[in-house]
Amino acid sequence: MDNTVINILCLILLFIGILGTFLPVLPGLLLSICGLLIYKFGTDADLSMIYIWAFGILTAASVVLSYVIPARTNKKYGGTRWGSIGSVIGTIVGIFLPIPLGFLIGMFAGVFIGELLHDSKDMNKALQSTKGALIGFLYGTGFSFVVGVAMFLVVLLNMFNII
């Protein structure tokens, strides 16, 4: 296959991967890392393996952090273990809901319900905990977005022999 076609395919995968960092219907960084790997091994690119390893580790970290950060920020905003467990359970249940952004709605509902199960009289605490989960989600999404953009830029710059 021609290098130009492979390069275009890689850039498309990387771009769709960036979109997937904030659109839940797309696998995000997994598409980006596929684009990076196809570029490295499908063309005669001289991209260093350091980039492959670094972005592989950052992608794995992003997958883990997307579940851990909302639970941790939930606690920072006064949430309890009940809210953290609710966050994880809600996210998993939400993935299977046939609604847009089901995982996100599930996560927030899980935190809120978990906190209310812990202390049904303190709705303000449940709302603060849910706010913490939202902030955590934004941090995780922001991290993934930055990693995706960095992958795209590394490939693009390498295509033009800048790096």
Backbone as JSON Lines, residues from 0, in Angstrom:
{"i":0,"aa":"M","n":[0.85,-1.18,0.0],"ca":[0.0,0.0,0.0],"c":[0.89,1.24,0.0]}
{"i":1,"aa":"D","n":[0.46,2.26,-0.66],"ca":[1.2,3.5,-0.8],"c":[1.32,4.22,0.56]}
{"i":2,"aa":"N","n":[2.49,4.79,0.84],"ca":[2.71,5.5,2.1],"c":[1.74,6.67,2.28]}
{"i":3,"aa":"T","n":[1.38,7.33,1.2],"ca":[0.45,8.46,1.29],"c":[-0.9,8.0,1.82]}
{"i":4,"aa":"V","n":[-1.38,6.88,1.33],"ca":[-2.68,6.34,1.78],"c":[-2.59,5.95,3.26]}
{"i":5,"aa":"I","n":[-1.49,5.32,3.62],"ca":[-1.31,4.92,5.03],"c":[-1.21,6.15,5.92]}
{"i":6,"aa":"N","n":[-0.5,7.16,5.47],"ca":[-0.39,8.4,6.26],"c":[-1.74,9.05,6.47]}
{"i":7,"aa":"I","n":[-2.55,9.1,5.42],"ca":[-3.89,9.69,5.54],"c":[-4.74,8.86,6.49]}
{"i":8,"aa":"L","n":[-4.68,7.54,6.37],"ca":[-5.43,6.66,7.27],"c":[-5.0,6.9,8.72]}
{"i":9,"aa":"C","n":[-3.72,7.02,8.96],"ca":[-3.21,7.26,10.31],"c":[-3.73,8.58,10.87]}
{"i":10,"aa":"L","n":[-3.67,9.63,10.07],"ca":[-4.15,10.94,10.53],"c":[-5.64,10.91,10.81]}
{"i":11,"aa":"I","n":[-6.39,10.18,9.99],"ca":[-7.84,10.05,10.24],"c":[-8.09,9.33,11.56]}
{"i":12,"aa":"L","n":[-7.38,8.21,11.79],"ca":[-7.53,7.48,13.05],"c":[-7.15,8.35,14.24]}
{"i":13,"aa":"L","n":[-6.06,9.08,14.12],"ca":[-5.63,9.96,15.2],"c":[-6.66,11.06,15.47]}
{"i":14,"aa":"F","n":[-7.21,11.64,14.42],"ca":[-8.22,12.69,14.58],"c":[-9.5,12.15,15.21]}
{"i":15,"aa":"I","n":[-9.96,11.0,14.73],"ca":[-11.16,10.39,15.3],"c":[-10.9,10.0,16.76]}
{"i":16,"aa":"G","n":[-9.67,9.56,17.04],"ca":[-9.31,9.25,18.42],"c":[-9.4,10.46,19.33]}
{"i":17,"aa":"I","n":[-8.97,11.61,18.83],"ca":[-9.09,12.85,19.61],"c":[-10.57,13.14,19.89]}
{"i":18,"aa":"L","n":[-11.4,13.01,18.87],"ca":[-12.84,13.21,19.08],"c":[-13.38,12.23,20.11]}
{"i":19,"aa":"G","n":[-12.86,11.02,20.08],"ca":[-13.32,9.99,21.01],"c":[-12.94,10.23,22.45]}
{"i":20,"aa":"T","n":[-12.02,11.15,22.7],"ca":[-11.67,11.44,24.09],"c":[-12.82,12.14,24.82]}
{"i":21,"aa":"F","n":[-13.7,12.78,24.07],"ca":[-14.85,13.41,24.73],"c":[-16.19,12.96,24.16]}
{"i":22,"aa":"L","n":[-16.2,12.16,23.1],"ca":[-17.44,11.57,22.59],"c":[-17.45,10.09,22.98]}
{"i":23,"aa":"P","n":[-18.34,9.69,23.86],"ca":[-18.27,8.34,24.41],"c":[-18.58,7.21,23.43]}
{"i":24,"aa":"V","n":[-19.1,7.51,22.25],"ca":[-19.4,6.45,21.29],"c":[-18.15,6.0,20.55]}
{"i":25,"aa":"L","n":[-17.04,6.71,20.71],"ca":[-15.79,6.37,20.04],"c":[-14.77,5.91,21.07]}
{"i":26,"aa":"P","n":[-13.91,4.95,20.7],"ca":[-12.94,4.43,21.68],"c":[-11.74,5.33,21.96]}
{"i":27,"aa":"G","n":[-11.75,6.55,21.53],"ca":[-10.76,7.54,21.93],"c":[-9.32,7.17,21.68]}
{"i":28,"aa":"L","n":[-8.57,7.14,22.76],"ca":[-7.13,6.94,22.64],"c":[-6.77,5.58,22.04]}
{"i":29,"aa":"L","n":[-7.65,4.63,22.12],"ca":[-7.36,3.34,21.47],"c":[-7.26,3.5,19.96]}
{"i":30,"aa":"L","n":[-8.12,4.33,19.38],"ca":[-8.0,4.62,17.95],"c":[-6.72,5.41,17.66]}
{"i":31,"aa":"S","n":[-6.4,6.34,18.54],"ca":[-5.19,7.14,18.35],"c":[-3.95,6.27,18.4]}
{"i":32,"aa":"I","n":[-3.88,5.37,19.36],"ca":[-2.69,4.53,19.45],"c":[-2.6,3.59,18.25]}
{"i":33,"aa":"C","n":[-3.76,3.16,17.73],"ca":[-3.75,2.35,16.5],"c":[-3.19,3.15,15.33]}
{"i":34,"aa":"G","n":[-3.61,4.4,15.21],"ca":[-3.08,5.26,14.16],"c":[-1.58,5.45,14.3]}
{"i":35,"aa":"L","n":[-1.11,5.63,15.52],"ca":[0.31,5.79,15.77],"c":[1.09,4.52,15.4]}
{"i":36,"aa":"L","n":[0.57,3.37,15.79],"ca":[1.24,2.1,15.48],"c":[1.26,1.8,13.99]}
{"i":37,"aa":"I","n":[0.15,2.08,13.32],"ca":[0.11,1.87,11.87],"c":[1.11,2.8,11.18]}
{"i":38,"aa":"Y","n":[1.2,4.03,11.67],"ca":[2.18,4.96,11.1],"c":[3.6,4.44,11.29]}
{"i":39,"aa":"K","n":[3.91,4.0,12.5],"ca":[5.27,3.55,12.8],"c":[5.64,2.29,12.01]}
{"i":40,"aa":"F","n":[4.75,1.3,12.01],"ca":[5.11,0.01,11.44],"c":[4.57,-0.22,10.02]}
{"i":41,"aa":"G","n":[3.7,0.66,9.55],"ca":[3.13,0.49,8.22],"c":[3.77,1.37,7.17]}
{"i":42,"aa":"T","n":[4.64,2.25,7.6],"ca":[5.33,3.14,6.67],"c":[6.83,3.03,6.92]}
{"i":43,"aa":"D","n":[7.58,3.77,6.18],"ca":[9.02,3.79,6.4],"c":[9.42,4.95,7.32]}
{"i":44,"aa":"A","n":[8.53,5.31,8.24],"ca":[8.76,6.42,9.15],"c":[9.9,6.09,10.11]}
{"i":45,"aa":"D","n":[10.68,7.09,10.44],"ca":[11.78,6.92,11.37],"c":[11.41,7.38,12.78]}
{"i":46,"aa":"L","n":[10.14,7.26,13.14],"ca":[9.65,7.66,14.45],"c":[10.29,6.77,15.52]}
{"i":47,"aa":"S","n":[10.82,7.4,16.54],"ca":[11.52,6.68,17.6],"c":[10.54,5.81,18.41]}
{"i":48,"aa":"M","n":[11.03,4.67,18.86],"ca":[10.22,3.78,19.69],"c":[9.91,4.4,21.05]}
{"i":49,"aa":"I","n":[10.67,5.42,21.42],"ca":[10.38,6.11,22.68],"c":[8.97,6.68,22.65]}
{"i":50,"aa":"Y","n":[8.55,7.22,21.5],"ca":[7.19,7.76,21.37],"c":[6.16,6.65,21.51]}
{"i":51,"aa":"I","n":[6.43,5.51,20.92],"ca":[5.48,4.38,20.99],"c":[5.3,3.96,22.45]}
{"i":52,"aa":"W","n":[6.4,3.77,23.15],"ca":[6.33,3.36,24.55],"c":[5.68,4.43,25.42]}
{"i":53,"aa":"A","n":[6.07,5.67,25.22],"ca":[5.52,6.75,26.04],"c":[4.01,6.88,25.83]}
{"i":54,"aa":"F","n":[3.57,6.86,24.58],"ca":[2.14,7.0,24.33],"c":[1.37,5.74,24.72]}
{"i":55,"aa":"G","n":[2.01,4.6,24.65],"ca":[1.38,3.37,25.13],"c":[1.12,3.44,26.63]}
{"i":56,"aa":"I","n":[2.11,3.91,27.37],"ca":[1.96,4.05,28.82],"c":[0.93,5.12,29.16]}
{"i":57,"aa":"L","n":[0.97,6.24,28.45],"ca":[-0.01,7.31,28.71],"c":[-1.43,6.87,28.37]}
{"i":58,"aa":"T","n":[-1.59,6.06,27.33],"ca":[-2.92,5.55,26.97],"c":[-3.43,4.6,28.05]}
{"i":59,"aa":"A","n":[-2.58,3.7,28.52],"ca":[-2.97,2.79,29.6],"c":[-3.32,3.57,30.86]}
{"i":60,"aa":"A","n":[-2.51,4.58,31.17],"ca":[-2.78,5.42,32.34],"c":[-4.12,6.14,32.19]}
{"i":61,"aa":"S","n":[-4.42,6.6,31.0],"ca":[-5.68,7.31,30.77],"c":[-6.88,6.4,31.0]}
{"i":62,"aa":"V","n":[-6.77,5.16,30.55],"ca":[-7.88,4.21,30.75],"c":[-8.13,4.0,32.24]}
{"i":63,"aa":"V","n":[-7.06,3.82,32.99],"ca":[-7.2,3.61,34.44],"c":[-7.71,4.88,35.12]}
{"i":64,"aa":"L","n":[-7.12,6.01,34.76],"ca":[-7.48,7.28,35.41],"c":[-8.92,7.7,35.14]}
{"i":65,"aa":"S","n":[-9.47,7.3,34.01],"ca":[-10.85,7.69,33.7],"c":[-11.84,7.09,34.7]}
{"i":66,"aa":"Y","n":[-11.44,6.03,35.39],"ca":[-12.29,5.45,36.44],"c":[-11.87,5.9,37.83]}
{"i":67,"aa":"V","n":[-10.59,6.13,38.01],"ca":[-10.06,6.44,39.34],"c":[-10.25,7.91,39.71]}
{"i":68,"aa":"I","n":[-9.99,8.82,38.79],"ca":[-10.05,10.26,39.11],"c":[-11.43,10.69,39.6]}
{"i":69,"aa":"P","n":[-12.54,10.32,38.92],"ca":[-13.84,10.75,39.46],"c":[-14.1,10.23,40.88]}
{"i":70,"aa":"A","n":[-13.67,9.01,41.16],"ca":[-13.87,8.48,42.51],"c":[-13.04,9.25,43.53]}
{"i":71,"aa":"R","n":[-11.82,9.62,43.16],"ca":[-10.94,10.35,44.08],"c":[-11.43,11.78,44.32]}
{"i":72,"aa":"T","n":[-11.83,12.46,43.26],"ca":[-12.31,13.84,43.45],"c":[-13.64,13.84,44.18]}
{"i":73,"aa":"N","n":[-14.4,12.77,44.03],"ca":[-15.63,12.61,44.81],"c":[-15.28,12.71,46.3]}
{"i":74,"aa":"K","n":[-14.24,12.01,46.72],"ca":[-13.84,12.05,48.13],"c":[-13.33,13.43,48.53]}
{"i":75,"aa":"K","n":[-12.62,14.08,47.62],"ca":[-12.08,15.41,47.93],"c":[-13.2,16.41,48.21]}
{"i":76,"aa":"Y","n":[-14.34,16.22,47.57],"ca":[-15.48,17.12,47.77],"c":[-16.43,16.62,48.85]}
{"i":77,"aa":"G","n":[-15.91,15.81,49.76],"ca":[-16.7,15.4,50.9],"c":[-17.43,14.09,50.73]}
{"i":78,"aa":"G","n":[-17.22,13.43,49.63],"ca":[-17.89,12.15,49.4],"c":[-17.3,11.05,50.26]}
{"i":79,"aa":"T","n":[-18.04,9.99,50.36],"ca":[-17.62,8.84,51.15],"c":[-17.29,7.68,50.22]}
{"i":80,"aa":"R","n":[-16.92,6.59,50.82],"ca":[-16.65,5.39,50.04],"c":[-17.91,4.93,49.3]}
{"i":81,"aa":"W","n":[-19.06,5.2,49.89],"ca":[-20.33,4.84,49.25],"c":[-20.46,5.55,47.89]}
{"i":82,"aa":"G","n":[-20.1,6.82,47.87],"ca":[-20.16,7.58,46.62],"c":[-19.15,7.08,45.6]}
{"i":83,"aa":"S","n":[-17.96,6.72,46.06],"ca":[-16.93,6.2,45.16],"c":[-17.36,4.87,44.55]}
{"i":84,"aa":"I","n":[-17.89,4.01,45.37],"ca":[-18.39,2.72,44.87],"c":[-19.56,2.95,43.92]}
{"i":85,"aa":"G","n":[-20.44,3.87,44.29],"ca":[-21.56,4.22,43.42],"c":[-21.11,4.75,42.08]}
{"i":86,"aa":"S","n":[-20.01,5.51,42.08],"ca":[-19.45,6.04,40.84],"c":[-19.04,4.92,39.89]}
{"i":87,"aa":"V","n":[-18.32,3.96,40.4],"ca":[-17.86,2.84,39.57],"c":[-19.04,1.99,39.09]}
{"i":88,"aa":"I","n":[-19.93,1.66,40.01],"ca":[-21.1,0.84,39.63],"c":[-21.97,1.59,38.63]}
{"i":89,"aa":"G","n":[-22.21,2.86,38.89],"ca":[-23.03,3.68,37.99],"c":[-22.43,3.79,36.6]}
{"i":90,"aa":"T","n":[-21.12,3.93,36.53],"ca":[-20.45,4.01,35.22],"c":[-20.64,2.71,34.45]}
{"i":91,"aa":"I","n":[-20.43,1.59,35.12],"ca":[-20.57,0.29,34.47],"c":[-22.01,0.06,34.02]}
{"i":92,"aa":"V","n":[-22.97,0.35,34.87],"ca":[-24.38,0.2,34.5],"c":[-24.73,1.15,33.37]}
{"i":93,"aa":"G","n":[-24.23,2.38,33.45],"ca":[-24.53,3.39,32.44],"c":[-24.03,3.05,31.05]}
{"i":94,"aa":"I","n":[-22.94,2.29,30.98],"ca":[-22.41,1.89,29.68],"c":[-23.45,1.08,28.91]}
{"i":95,"aa":"F","n":[-24.24,0.31,29.61],"ca":[-25.22,-0.57,28.97],"c":[-26.58,0.08,28.77]}
{"i":96,"aa":"L","n":[-26.75,1.3,29.25],"ca":[-28.03,2.0,29.05],"c":[-28.12,2.49,27.6]}
{"i":97,"aa":"P","n":[-29.25,2.29,26.97],"ca":[-29.39,2.71,25.56],"c":[-29.74,4.19,25.42]}
{"i":98,"aa":"I","n":[-28.98,5.03,26.12],"ca":[-29.21,6.48,26.04],"c":[-27.88,7.17,25.77]}
{"i":99,"aa":"P","n":[-27.93,8.34,25.15],"ca":[-26.68,9.08,24.94],"c":[-26.05,9.44,26.29]}
{"i":100,"aa":"L","n":[-24.75,9.33,26.37],"ca":[-23.98,9.65,27.57],"c":[-24.42,8.82,28.79]}
{"i":101,"aa":"G","n":[-24.87,7.6,28.53],"ca":[-25.34,6.73,29.61],"c":[-24.31,6.49,30.69]}
{"i":102,"aa":"F","n":[-23.06,6.3,30.28],"ca":[-22.01,6.06,31.28],"c":[-21.83,7.26,32.19]}
{"i":103,"aa":"L","n":[-21.95,8.46,31.63],"ca":[-21.77,9.67,32.41],"c":[-22.95,9.88,33.36]}
{"i":104,"aa":"I","n":[-24.13,9.71,32.85],"ca":[-25.32,9.82,33.68],"c":[-25.29,8.77,34.78]}
{"i":105,"aa":"G","n":[-24.88,7.55,34.4],"ca":[-24.77,6.47,35.37],"c":[-23.77,6.79,36.47]}
{"i":106,"aa":"M","n":[-22.64,7.38,36.08],"ca":[-21.62,7.73,37.08],"c":[-22.16,8.74,38.08]}
{"i":107,"aa":"F","n":[-22.77,9.81,37.56],"ca":[-23.28,10.84,38.46],"c":[-24.43,10.32,39.32]}
{"i":108,"aa":"A","n":[-25.31,9.55,38.72],"ca":[-26.42,8.96,39.49],"c":[-25.87,8.01,40.55]}
{"i":109,"aa":"G","n":[-24.84,7.25,40.2],"ca":[-24.24,6.31,41.15],"c":[-23.64,7.02,42.36]}
{"i":110,"aa":"V","n":[-22.93,8.11,42.11],"ca":[-22.36,8.89,43.21],"c":[-23.48,9.43,44.09]}
{"i":111,"aa":"F","n":[-24.46,10.04,43.46],"ca":[-25.56,10.66,44.2],"c":[-26.33,9.62,45.02]}
{"i":112,"aa":"I","n":[-26.68,8.52,44.4],"ca":[-27.44,7.46,45.1],"c":[-26.59,6.84,46.2]}
{"i":113,"aa":"G","n":[-25.31,6.6,45.89],"ca":[-24.42,6.04,46.91],"c":[-24.34,6.93,48.14]}
{"i":114,"aa":"E","n":[-24.22,8.22,47.93],"ca":[-24.15,9.15,49.06],"c":[-25.48,9.2,49.83]}
{"i":115,"aa":"L","n":[-26.57,9.14,49.09],"ca":[-27.87,9.14,49.78],"c":[-28.1,7.85,50.55]}
{"i":116,"aa":"L","n":[-27.59,6.73,50.05],"ca":[-27.68,5.48,50.8],"c":[-26.86,5.55,52.09]}
{"i":117,"aa":"H","n":[-25.76,6.26,52.03],"ca":[-24.92,6.42,53.2],"c":[-25.56,7.35,54.23]}
{"i":118,"aa":"D","n":[-26.11,8.46,53.76],"ca":[-26.74,9.44,54.66],"c":[-27.9,10.09,53.91]}
{"i":119,"aa":"S","n":[-29.08,9.54,54.09],"ca":[-30.25,10.0,53.33],"c":[-30.71,11.4,53.71]}
{"i":120,"aa":"K","n":[-30.21,11.93,54.81],"ca":[-30.67,13.25,55.27],"c":[-29.82,14.4,54.74]}
{"i":121,"aa":"D","n":[-28.67,14.1,54.17],"ca":[-27.75,15.17,53.74],"c":[-27.65,15.21,52.21]}
{"i":122,"aa":"M","n":[-28.66,15.8,51.59],"ca":[-28.67,15.9,50.13],"c":[-27.59,16.85,49.62]}
{"i":123,"aa":"N","n":[-27.26,17.87,50.39],"ca":[-26.21,18.8,49.98],"c":[-24.87,18.09,49.85]}
{"i":124,"aa":"K","n":[-24.58,17.2,50.79],"ca":[-23.33,16.44,50.72],"c":[-23.32,15.55,49.48]}
{"i":125,"aa":"A","n":[-24.45,14.95,49.16],"ca":[-24.55,14.12,47.96],"c":[-24.33,14.95,46.71]}
{"i":126,"aa":"L","n":[-24.86,16.15,46.67],"ca":[-24.66,17.04,45.53],"c":[-23.2,17.48,45.42]}
{"i":127,"aa":"Q","n":[-22.56,17.8,46.54],"ca":[-21.14,18.18,46.52],"c":[-20.26,17.03,46.03]}
{"i":128,"aa":"S","n":[-20.6,15.84,46.48],"ca":[-19.86,14.66,46.04],"c":[-20.02,14.44,44.54]}
{"i":129,"aa":"T","n":[-21.22,14.65,44.03],"ca":[-21.47,14.52,42.6],"c":[-20.71,15.59,41.83]}
{"i":130,"aa":"K","n":[-20.63,16.79,42.39],"ca":[-19.84,17.86,41.78],"c":[-18.37,17.45,41.69]}
{"i":131,"aa":"G","n":[-17.87,16.82,42.74],"ca":[-16.49,16.32,42.72],"c":[-16.27,15.29,41.63]}
{"i":132,"aa":"A","n":[-17.26,14.41,41.44],"ca":[-17.15,13.4,40.38],"c":[-17.13,14.07,39.0]}
{"i":133,"aa":"L","n":[-17.93,15.12,38.82],"ca":[-17.94,15.86,37.55],"c":[-16.58,16.49,37.29]}
{"i":134,"aa":"I","n":[-16.01,17.12,38.28],"ca":[-14.7,17.74,38.12],"c":[-13.65,16.68,37.8]}
{"i":135,"aa":"G","n":[-13.73,15.55,38.45],"ca":[-12.81,14.45,38.16],"c":[-12.95,13.94,36.74]}
{"i":136,"aa":"F","n":[-14.19,13.84,36.28],"ca":[-14.42,13.42,34.9],"c":[-13.79,14.41,33.92]}
{"i":137,"aa":"L","n":[-13.93,15.69,34.21],"ca":[-13.35,16.71,33.34],"c":[-11.82,16.63,33.34]}
{"i":138,"aa":"Y","n":[-11.23,16.37,34.49],"ca":[-9.76,16.19,34.56],"c":[-9.33,15.0,33.7]}
{"i":139,"aa":"G","n":[-10.02,13.87,33.87],"ca":[-9.67,12.66,33.11],"c":[-9.84,12.85,31.62]}
{"i":140,"aa":"T","n":[-10.92,13.49,31.22],"ca":[-11.17,13.76,29.81],"c":[-10.12,14.72,29.26]}
{"i":141,"aa":"G","n":[-9.78,15.72,30.04],"ca":[-8.75,16.67,29.62],"c":[-7.4,15.99,29.42]}
{"i":142,"aa":"F","n":[-7.06,15.08,30.33],"ca":[-5.8,14.34,30.2],"c":[-5.8,13.53,28.91]}
{"i":143,"aa":"S","n":[-6.88,12.8,28.66],"ca":[-6.97,11.99,27.45],"c":[-6.89,12.85,26.2]}
{"i":144,"aa":"F","n":[-7.56,13.99,26.21],"ca":[-7.55,14.9,25.07],"c":[-6.12,15.38,24.78]}
{"i":145,"aa":"V","n":[-5.4,15.76,25.81],"ca":[-4.04,16.25,25.63],"c":[-3.14,15.15,25.07]}
{"i":146,"aa":"V","n":[-3.29,13.92,25.56],"ca":[-2.49,12.8,25.04],"c":[-2.83,12.55,23.57]}
{"i":147,"aa":"G","n":[-4.11,12.59,23.23],"ca":[-4.52,12.39,21.84],"c":[-3.97,13.45,20.91]}
{"i":148,"aa":"V","n":[-4.03,14.69,21.33],"ca":[-3.5,15.79,20.51],"c":[-1.98,15.65,20.38]}
{"i":149,"aa":"A","n":[-1.32,15.26,21.44],"ca":[0.13,15.07,21.39],"c":[0.5,13.97,20.39]}
{"i":150,"aa":"M","n":[-0.25,12.87,20.38],"ca":[0.01,11.8,19.4],"c":[-0.15,12.32,17.98]}
{"i":151,"aa":"F","n":[-1.23,13.03,17.76],"ca":[-1.5,13.6,16.44],"c":[-0.35,14.5,16.0]}
{"i":152,"aa":"L","n":[0.08,15.38,16.89],"ca":[1.15,16.33,16.55],"c":[2.48,15.63,16.3]}
{"i":153,"aa":"V","n":[2.79,14.59,17.09],"ca":[4.04,13.86,16.89],"c":[4.05,13.22,15.51]}
{"i":154,"aa":"V","n":[2.95,12.58,15.13],"ca":[2.88,11.94,13.81],"c":[2.97,13.0,12.72]}
{"i":155,"aa":"L","n":[2.21,14.06,12.85],"ca":[2.21,15.12,11.84],"c":[3.6,15.74,11.7]}
{"i":156,"aa":"L","n":[4.23,16.06,12.8],"ca":[5.57,16.64,12.76],"c":[6.59,15.66,12.17]}
{"i":157,"aa":"N","n":[6.41,14.38,12.47],"ca":[7.32,13.38,11.91],"c":[7.12,13.23,10.4]}
{"i":158,"aa":"M","n":[5.88,13.35,9.96],"ca":[5.6,13.26,8.52],"c":[6.33,14.37,7.76]}
{"i":159,"aa":"F","n":[6.44,15.53,8.37],"ca":[7.1,16.67,7.73],"c":[8.58,16.79,8.13]}
{"i":160,"aa":"N","n":[9.09,15.71,8.72],"ca":[10.5,15.62,9.12],"c":[10.94,16.75,10.06]}
{"i":161,"aa":"I","n":[10.03,17.2,10.92],"ca":[10.37,18.24,11.88],"c":[10.94,17.61,13.15]}
{"i":162,"aa":"I","n":[10.44,16.43,13.49],"ca":[11.03,15.69,14.62],"c":[11.52,14.35,14.16]}
